[in-house]
Amino acid sequence: AKLNTLQESLTSALQWAYAVEEIPPQHWLGRGYSEEYADAMENLLNSMKQTIATLRLGGDCETIAIDFDLRSEDENYIRADHDELLLPYWKELA
């Protein structure tokens, strides 16, 4: 029974991973964002995917940190803008 539960979790995690739309750096660049923004967004998405996979597999996530680490020239943090393509990631974490 435990093996079936693990197998179902793995299947569910893989289905989500393959169903979610990949967001290539060109998506951000095509919307006028900098290469640094596109890189920071790629890191954000990779972090979200890793956290989602861990949660789906029943892993221990006592603390979940989702960071968009990008700063301006004067060292102020830049926030990630809203984008509809991010919604599946946020919904999965909800």
PDB file of N, CA and C in Angstrom, residues 14-79:
ATOM      1  N   LEU A  14       5.179  13.986 -11.772  1.00  0.00           N
ATOM      2  CA  LEU A  14       5.664  13.982 -13.155  1.00  0.00           C
ATOM      3  C   LEU A  14       4.624  14.550 -14.104  1.00  0.00           C
ATOM      4  N   GLN A  15       3.354  14.214 -13.880  1.00  0.00           N
ATOM      5  CA  GLN A  15       2.295  14.746 -14.738  1.00  0.00           C
ATOM      6  C   GLN A  15       2.265  16.266 -14.646  1.00  0.00           C
ATOM      7  N   TRP A  16       2.382  16.803 -13.431  1.00  0.00           N
ATOM      8  CA  TRP A  16       2.372  18.253 -13.291  1.00  0.00           C
ATOM      9  C   TRP A  16       3.589  18.864 -13.973  1.00  0.00           C
ATOM     10  N   ALA A  17       4.749  18.261 -13.755  1.00  0.00           N
ATOM     11  CA  ALA A  17       5.995  18.802 -14.318  1.00  0.00           C
ATOM     12  C   ALA A  17       5.935  18.863 -15.843  1.00  0.00           C
ATOM     13  N   TYR A  18       5.315  17.874 -16.454  1.00  0.00           N
ATOM     14  CA  TYR A  18       5.238  17.871 -17.914  1.00  0.00           C
ATOM     15  C   TYR A  18       4.056  18.686 -18.436  1.00  0.00           C
ATOM     16  N   ALA A  19       3.039  18.906 -17.620  1.00  0.00           N
ATOM     17  CA  ALA A  19       1.850  19.643 -18.051  1.00  0.00           C
ATOM     18  C   ALA A  19       2.050  21.154 -17.977  1.00  0.00           C
ATOM     19  N   VAL A  20       2.858  21.592 -17.020  1.00  0.00           N
ATOM     20  CA  VAL A  20       3.054  23.038 -16.856  1.00  0.00           C
ATOM     21  C   VAL A  20       3.855  23.578 -18.041  1.00  0.00           C
ATOM     22  N   GLU A  21       3.439  24.737 -18.492  1.00  0.00           N
ATOM     23  CA  GLU A  21       4.081  25.340 -19.650  1.00  0.00           C
ATOM     24  C   GLU A  21       5.442  25.910 -19.265  1.00  0.00           C
ATOM     25  N   GLU A  22       6.459  25.504 -20.003  1.00  0.00           N
ATOM     26  CA  GLU A  22       7.784  26.067 -19.782  1.00  0.00           C
ATOM     27  C   GLU A  22       7.761  27.535 -20.228  1.00  0.00           C
ATOM     28  N   ILE A  23       8.459  28.368 -19.510  1.00  0.00           N
ATOM     29  CA  ILE A  23       8.533  29.781 -19.869  1.00  0.00           C
ATOM     30  C   ILE A  23       9.984  30.085 -20.234  1.00  0.00           C
ATOM     31  N   PRO A  24      10.285  30.155 -21.526  1.00  0.00           N
ATOM     32  CA  PRO A  24      11.672  30.387 -21.937  1.00  0.00           C
ATOM     33  C   PRO A  24      12.097  31.831 -21.688  1.00  0.00           C
ATOM     34  N   PRO A  25      13.400  32.060 -21.594  1.00  0.00           N
ATOM     35  CA  PRO A  25      13.894  33.427 -21.389  1.00  0.00           C
ATOM     36  C   PRO A  25      13.397  34.397 -22.467  1.00  0.00           C
ATOM     37  N   GLN A  26      13.160  33.901 -23.675  1.00  0.00           N
ATOM     38  CA  GLN A  26      12.694  34.756 -24.762  1.00  0.00           C
ATOM     39  C   GLN A  26      11.334  35.383 -24.441  1.00  0.00           C
ATOM     40  N   HIS A  27      10.543  34.718 -23.603  1.00  0.00           N
ATOM     41  CA  HIS A  27       9.248  35.279 -23.202  1.00  0.00           C
ATOM     42  C   HIS A  27       9.457  36.627 -22.504  1.00  0.00           C
ATOM     43  N   TRP A  28      10.407  36.664 -21.599  1.00  0.00           N
ATOM     44  CA  TRP A  28      10.666  37.892 -20.835  1.00  0.00           C
ATOM     45  C   TRP A  28      11.368  38.929 -21.703  1.00  0.00           C
ATOM     46  N   LEU A  29      12.337  38.476 -22.492  1.00  0.00           N
ATOM     47  CA  LEU A  29      13.078  39.396 -23.359  1.00  0.00           C
ATOM     48  C   LEU A  29      12.143  40.031 -24.392  1.00  0.00           C
ATOM     49  N   GLY A  30      11.206  39.238 -24.902  1.00  0.00           N
ATOM     50  CA  GLY A  30      10.248  39.743 -25.884  1.00  0.00           C
ATOM     51  C   GLY A  30       9.280  40.752 -25.310  1.00  0.00           C
ATOM     52  N   ARG A  31       9.180  40.793 -24.002  1.00  0.00           N
ATOM     53  CA  ARG A  31       8.299  41.763 -23.346  1.00  0.00           C
ATOM     54  C   ARG A  31       9.079  42.990 -22.851  1.00  0.00           C
ATOM     55  N   GLY A  32      10.326  43.071 -23.259  1.00  0.00           N
ATOM     56  CA  GLY A  32      11.108  44.260 -22.939  1.00  0.00           C
ATOM     57  C   GLY A  32      11.918  44.181 -21.660  1.00  0.00           C
ATOM     58  N   TYR A  33      11.943  43.024 -21.012  1.00  0.00           N
ATOM     59  CA  TYR A  33      12.727  42.878 -19.788  1.00  0.00           C
ATOM     60  C   TYR A  33      14.184  42.625 -20.139  1.00  0.00           C
ATOM     61  N   SER A  34      15.062  42.912 -19.190  1.00  0.00           N
ATOM     62  CA  SER A  34      16.499  42.729 -19.401  1.00  0.00           C
ATOM     63  C   SER A  34      16.878  41.254 -19.323  1.00  0.00           C
ATOM     64  N   GLU A  35      18.084  40.984 -19.774  1.00  0.00           N
ATOM     65  CA  GLU A  35      18.610  39.623 -19.678  1.00  0.00           C
ATOM     66  C   GLU A  35      18.739  39.205 -18.213  1.00  0.00           C
ATOM     67  N   GLU A  36      19.099  40.161 -17.357  1.00  0.00           N
ATOM     68  CA  GLU A  36      19.218  39.875 -15.927  1.00  0.00           C
ATOM     69  C   GLU A  36      17.860  39.481 -15.334  1.00  0.00           C
ATOM     70  N   TYR A  37      16.811  40.160 -15.777  1.00  0.00           N
ATOM     71  CA  TYR A  37      15.451  39.836 -15.322  1.00  0.00           C
ATOM     72  C   TYR A  37      15.080  38.420 -15.776  1.00  0.00           C
ATOM     73  N   ALA A  38      15.365  38.112 -17.038  1.00  0.00           N
ATOM     74  CA  ALA A  38      15.066  36.778 -17.575  1.00  0.00           C
ATOM     75  C   ALA A  38      15.819  35.705 -16.791  1.00  0.00           C
ATOM     76  N   ASP A  39      17.077  35.956 -16.452  1.00  0.00           N
ATOM     77  CA  ASP A  39      17.869  35.003 -15.658  1.00  0.00           C
ATOM     78  C   ASP A  39      17.280  34.834 -14.260  1.00  0.00           C
ATOM     79  N   ALA A  40      16.903  35.951 -13.630  1.00  0.00           N
ATOM     80  CA  ALA A  40      16.314  35.886 -12.293  1.00  0.00           C
ATOM     81  C   ALA A  40      14.990  35.138 -12.325  1.00  0.00           C
ATOM     82  N   MET A  41      14.217  35.335 -13.390  1.00  0.00           N
ATOM     83  CA  MET A  41      12.945  34.630 -13.522  1.00  0.00           C
ATOM     84  C   MET A  41      13.177  33.127 -13.728  1.00  0.00           C
ATOM     85  N   GLU A  42      14.187  32.771 -14.480  1.00  0.00           N
ATOM     86  CA  GLU A  42      14.514  31.359 -14.681  1.00  0.00           C
ATOM     87  C   GLU A  42      14.896  30.714 -13.342  1.00  0.00           C
ATOM     88  N   ASN A  43      15.672  31.424 -12.539  1.00  0.00           N
ATOM     89  CA  ASN A  43      16.031  30.913 -11.211  1.00  0.00           C
ATOM     90  C   ASN A  43      14.797  30.771 -10.319  1.00  0.00           C
ATOM     91  N   LEU A  44      13.898  31.753 -10.397  1.00  0.00           N
ATOM     92  CA  LEU A  44      12.655  31.695  -9.631  1.00  0.00           C
ATOM     93  C   LEU A  44      11.837  30.464 -10.029  1.00  0.00           C
ATOM     94  N   LEU A  45      11.667  30.256 -11.313  1.00  0.00           N
ATOM     95  CA  LEU A  45      10.872  29.123 -11.795  1.00  0.00           C
ATOM     96  C   LEU A  45      11.500  27.785 -11.407  1.00  0.00           C
ATOM     97  N   ASN A  46      12.817  27.689 -11.516  1.00  0.00           N
ATOM     98  CA  ASN A  46      13.499  26.453 -11.121  1.00  0.00           C
ATOM     99  C   ASN A  46      13.303  26.180  -9.631  1.00  0.00           C
ATOM    100  N   SER A  47      13.375  27.223  -8.822  1.00  0.00           N
ATOM    101  CA  SER A  47      13.163  27.090  -7.383  1.00  0.00           C
ATOM    102  C   SER A  47      11.729  26.637  -7.095  1.00  0.00           C
ATOM    103  N   MET A  48      10.769  27.230  -7.800  1.00  0.00           N
ATOM    104  CA  MET A  48       9.371  26.851  -7.604  1.00  0.00           C
ATOM    105  C   MET A  48       9.139  25.385  -8.001  1.00  0.00           C
ATOM    106  N   LYS A  49       9.691  24.994  -9.147  1.00  0.00           N
ATOM    107  CA  LYS A  49       9.526  23.605  -9.610  1.00  0.00           C
ATOM    108  C   LYS A  49      10.118  22.625  -8.604  1.00  0.00           C
ATOM    109  N   GLN A  50      11.295  22.923  -8.093  1.00  0.00           N
ATOM    110  CA  GLN A  50      11.947  22.051  -7.122  1.00  0.00           C
ATOM    111  C   GLN A  50      11.106  21.941  -5.852  1.00  0.00           C
ATOM    112  N   THR A  51      10.599  23.052  -5.361  1.00  0.00           N
ATOM    113  CA  THR A  51       9.770  23.045  -4.159  1.00  0.00           C
ATOM    114  C   THR A  51       8.480  22.271  -4.391  1.00  0.00           C
ATOM    115  N   ILE A  52       7.855  22.474  -5.534  1.00  0.00           N
ATOM    116  CA  ILE A  52       6.610  21.771  -5.867  1.00  0.00           C
ATOM    117  C   ILE A  52       6.856  20.269  -5.929  1.00  0.00           C
ATOM    118  N   ALA A  53       7.949  19.865  -6.561  1.00  0.00           N
ATOM    119  CA  ALA A  53       8.265  18.431  -6.646  1.00  0.00           C
ATOM    120  C   ALA A  53       8.482  17.845  -5.258  1.00  0.00           C
ATOM    121  N   THR A  54       9.202  18.560  -4.414  1.00  0.00           N
ATOM    122  CA  THR A  54       9.442  18.082  -3.049  1.00  0.00           C
ATOM    123  C   THR A  54       8.134  17.927  -2.288  1.00  0.00           C
ATOM    124  N   LEU A  55       7.259  18.912  -2.390  1.00  0.00           N
ATOM    125  CA  LEU A  55       5.969  18.853  -1.698  1.00  0.00           C
ATOM    126  C   LEU A  55       5.104  17.715  -2.232  1.00  0.00           C
ATOM    127  N   ARG A  56       5.070  17.550  -3.548  1.00  0.00           N
ATOM    128  CA  ARG A  56       4.255  16.493  -4.145  1.00  0.00           C
ATOM    129  C   ARG A  56       4.737  15.099  -3.749  1.00  0.00           C
ATOM    130  N   LEU A  57       6.028  14.980  -3.525  1.00  0.00           N
ATOM    131  CA  LEU A  57       6.595  13.674  -3.154  1.00  0.00           C
ATOM    132  C   LEU A  57       6.573  13.456  -1.650  1.00  0.00           C
ATOM    133  N   GLY A  58       5.951  14.375  -0.921  1.00  0.00           N
ATOM    134  CA  GLY A  58       5.831  14.213   0.521  1.00  0.00           C
ATOM    135  C   GLY A  58       7.079  14.578   1.281  1.00  0.00           C
ATOM    136  N   GLY A  59       7.963  15.321   0.647  1.00  0.00           N
ATOM    137  CA  GLY A  59       9.202  15.724   1.294  1.00  0.00           C
ATOM    138  C   GLY A  59       8.955  16.735   2.393  1.00  0.00           C
ATOM    139  N   ASP A  60       9.949  16.896   3.226  1.00  0.00           N
ATOM    140  CA  ASP A  60       9.858  17.798   4.365  1.00  0.00           C
ATOM    141  C   ASP A  60      10.208  19.214   3.920  1.00  0.00           C
ATOM    142  N   CYS A  61       9.237  20.090   3.974  1.00  0.00           N
ATOM    143  CA  CYS A  61       9.449  21.507   3.648  1.00  0.00           C
ATOM    144  C   CYS A  61       8.952  22.336   4.819  1.00  0.00           C
ATOM    145  N   GLU A  62       9.750  22.383   5.870  1.00  0.00           N
ATOM    146  CA  GLU A  62       9.361  23.162   7.042  1.00  0.00           C
ATOM    147  C   GLU A  62       9.263  24.638   6.685  1.00  0.00           C
ATOM    148  N   THR A  63      10.168  25.082   5.841  1.00  0.00           N
ATOM    149  CA  THR A  63      10.171  26.460   5.386  1.00  0.00           C
ATOM    150  C   THR A  63      10.287  26.465   3.868  1.00  0.00           C
ATOM    151  N   ILE A  64       9.457  27.276   3.236  1.00  0.00           N
ATOM    152  CA  ILE A  64       9.511  27.404   1.785  1.00  0.00           C
ATOM    153  C   ILE A  64       9.891  28.842   1.468  1.00  0.00           C
ATOM    154  N   ALA A  65      10.974  29.005   0.733  1.00  0.00           N
ATOM    155  CA  ALA A  65      11.423  30.340   0.343  1.00  0.00           C
ATOM    156  C   ALA A  65      11.416  30.427  -1.174  1.00  0.00           C
ATOM    157  N   ILE A  66      10.648  31.368  -1.682  1.00  0.00           N
ATOM    158  CA  ILE A  66      10.602  31.622  -3.119  1.00  0.00           C
ATOM    159  C   ILE A  66      11.173  33.023  -3.318  1.00  0.00           C
ATOM    160  N   ASP A  67      12.343  33.093  -3.927  1.00  0.00           N
ATOM    161  CA  ASP A  67      13.030  34.369  -4.067  1.00  0.00           C
ATOM    162  C   ASP A  67      13.176  34.774  -5.527  1.00  0.00           C
ATOM    163  N   PHE A  68      12.921  36.030  -5.779  1.00  0.00           N
ATOM    164  CA  PHE A  68      13.237  36.652  -7.061  1.00  0.00           C
ATOM    165  C   PHE A  68      14.360  37.618  -6.744  1.00  0.00           C
ATOM    166  N   ASP A  69      15.580  37.194  -7.008  1.00  0.00           N
ATOM    167  CA  ASP A  69      16.755  37.938  -6.558  1.00  0.00           C
ATOM    168  C   ASP A  69      17.326  38.788  -7.686  1.00  0.00           C
ATOM    169  N   LEU A  70      16.837  39.999  -7.760  1.00  0.00           N
ATOM    170  CA  LEU A  70      17.320  40.932  -8.774  1.00  0.00           C
ATOM    171  C   LEU A  70      17.364  42.326  -8.149  1.00  0.00           C
ATOM    172  N   ARG A  71      18.473  43.011  -8.368  1.00  0.00           N
ATOM    173  CA  ARG A  71      18.636  44.353  -7.800  1.00  0.00           C
ATOM    174  C   ARG A  71      18.995  45.343  -8.892  1.00  0.00           C
ATOM    175  N   SER A  72      18.583  46.572  -8.648  1.00  0.00           N
ATOM    176  CA  SER A  72      18.914  47.650  -9.570  1.00  0.00           C
ATOM    177  C   SER A  72      20.367  48.066  -9.355  1.00  0.00           C
ATOM    178  N   GLU A  73      20.812  49.005 -10.173  1.00  0.00           N
ATOM    179  CA  GLU A  73      22.201  49.480 -10.053  1.00  0.00           C
ATOM    180  C   GLU A  73      22.484  50.088  -8.695  1.00  0.00           C
ATOM    181  N   ASP A  74      21.475  50.676  -8.061  1.00  0.00           N
ATOM    182  CA  ASP A  74      21.678  51.255  -6.727  1.00  0.00           C
ATOM    183  C   ASP A  74      21.299  50.281  -5.603  1.00  0.00           C
ATOM    184  N   GLU A  75      21.309  48.994  -5.936  1.00  0.00           N
ATOM    185  CA  GLU A  75      21.126  47.894  -4.968  1.00  0.00           C
ATOM    186  C   GLU A  75      19.716  47.775  -4.382  1.00  0.00           C
ATOM    187  N   ASN A  76      18.719  48.420  -4.989  1.00  0.00           N
ATOM    188  CA  ASN A  76      17.337  48.233  -4.560  1.00  0.00           C
ATOM    189  C   ASN A  76      16.783  46.959  -5.192  1.00  0.00           C
ATOM    190  N   TYR A  77      15.959  46.253  -4.449  1.00  0.00           N
ATOM    191  CA  TYR A  77      15.366  45.040  -4.987  1.00  0.00           C
ATOM    192  C   TYR A  77      14.352  45.382  -6.075  1.00  0.00           C
ATOM    193  N   ILE A  78      14.342  44.582  -7.117  1.00  0.00           N
ATOM    194  CA  ILE A  78      13.364  44.702  -8.193  1.00  0.00           C
ATOM    195  C   ILE A  78      12.369  43.567  -8.012  1.00  0.00           C
ATOM    196  N   ARG A  79      11.100  43.894  -8.082  1.00  0.00           N
ATOM    197  CA  ARG A  79      10.049  42.883  -7.925  1.00  0.00           C
ATOM    198  C   ARG A  79       9.708  42.253  -9.264  1.00  0.00           C
TER     199      ARG A  79
END
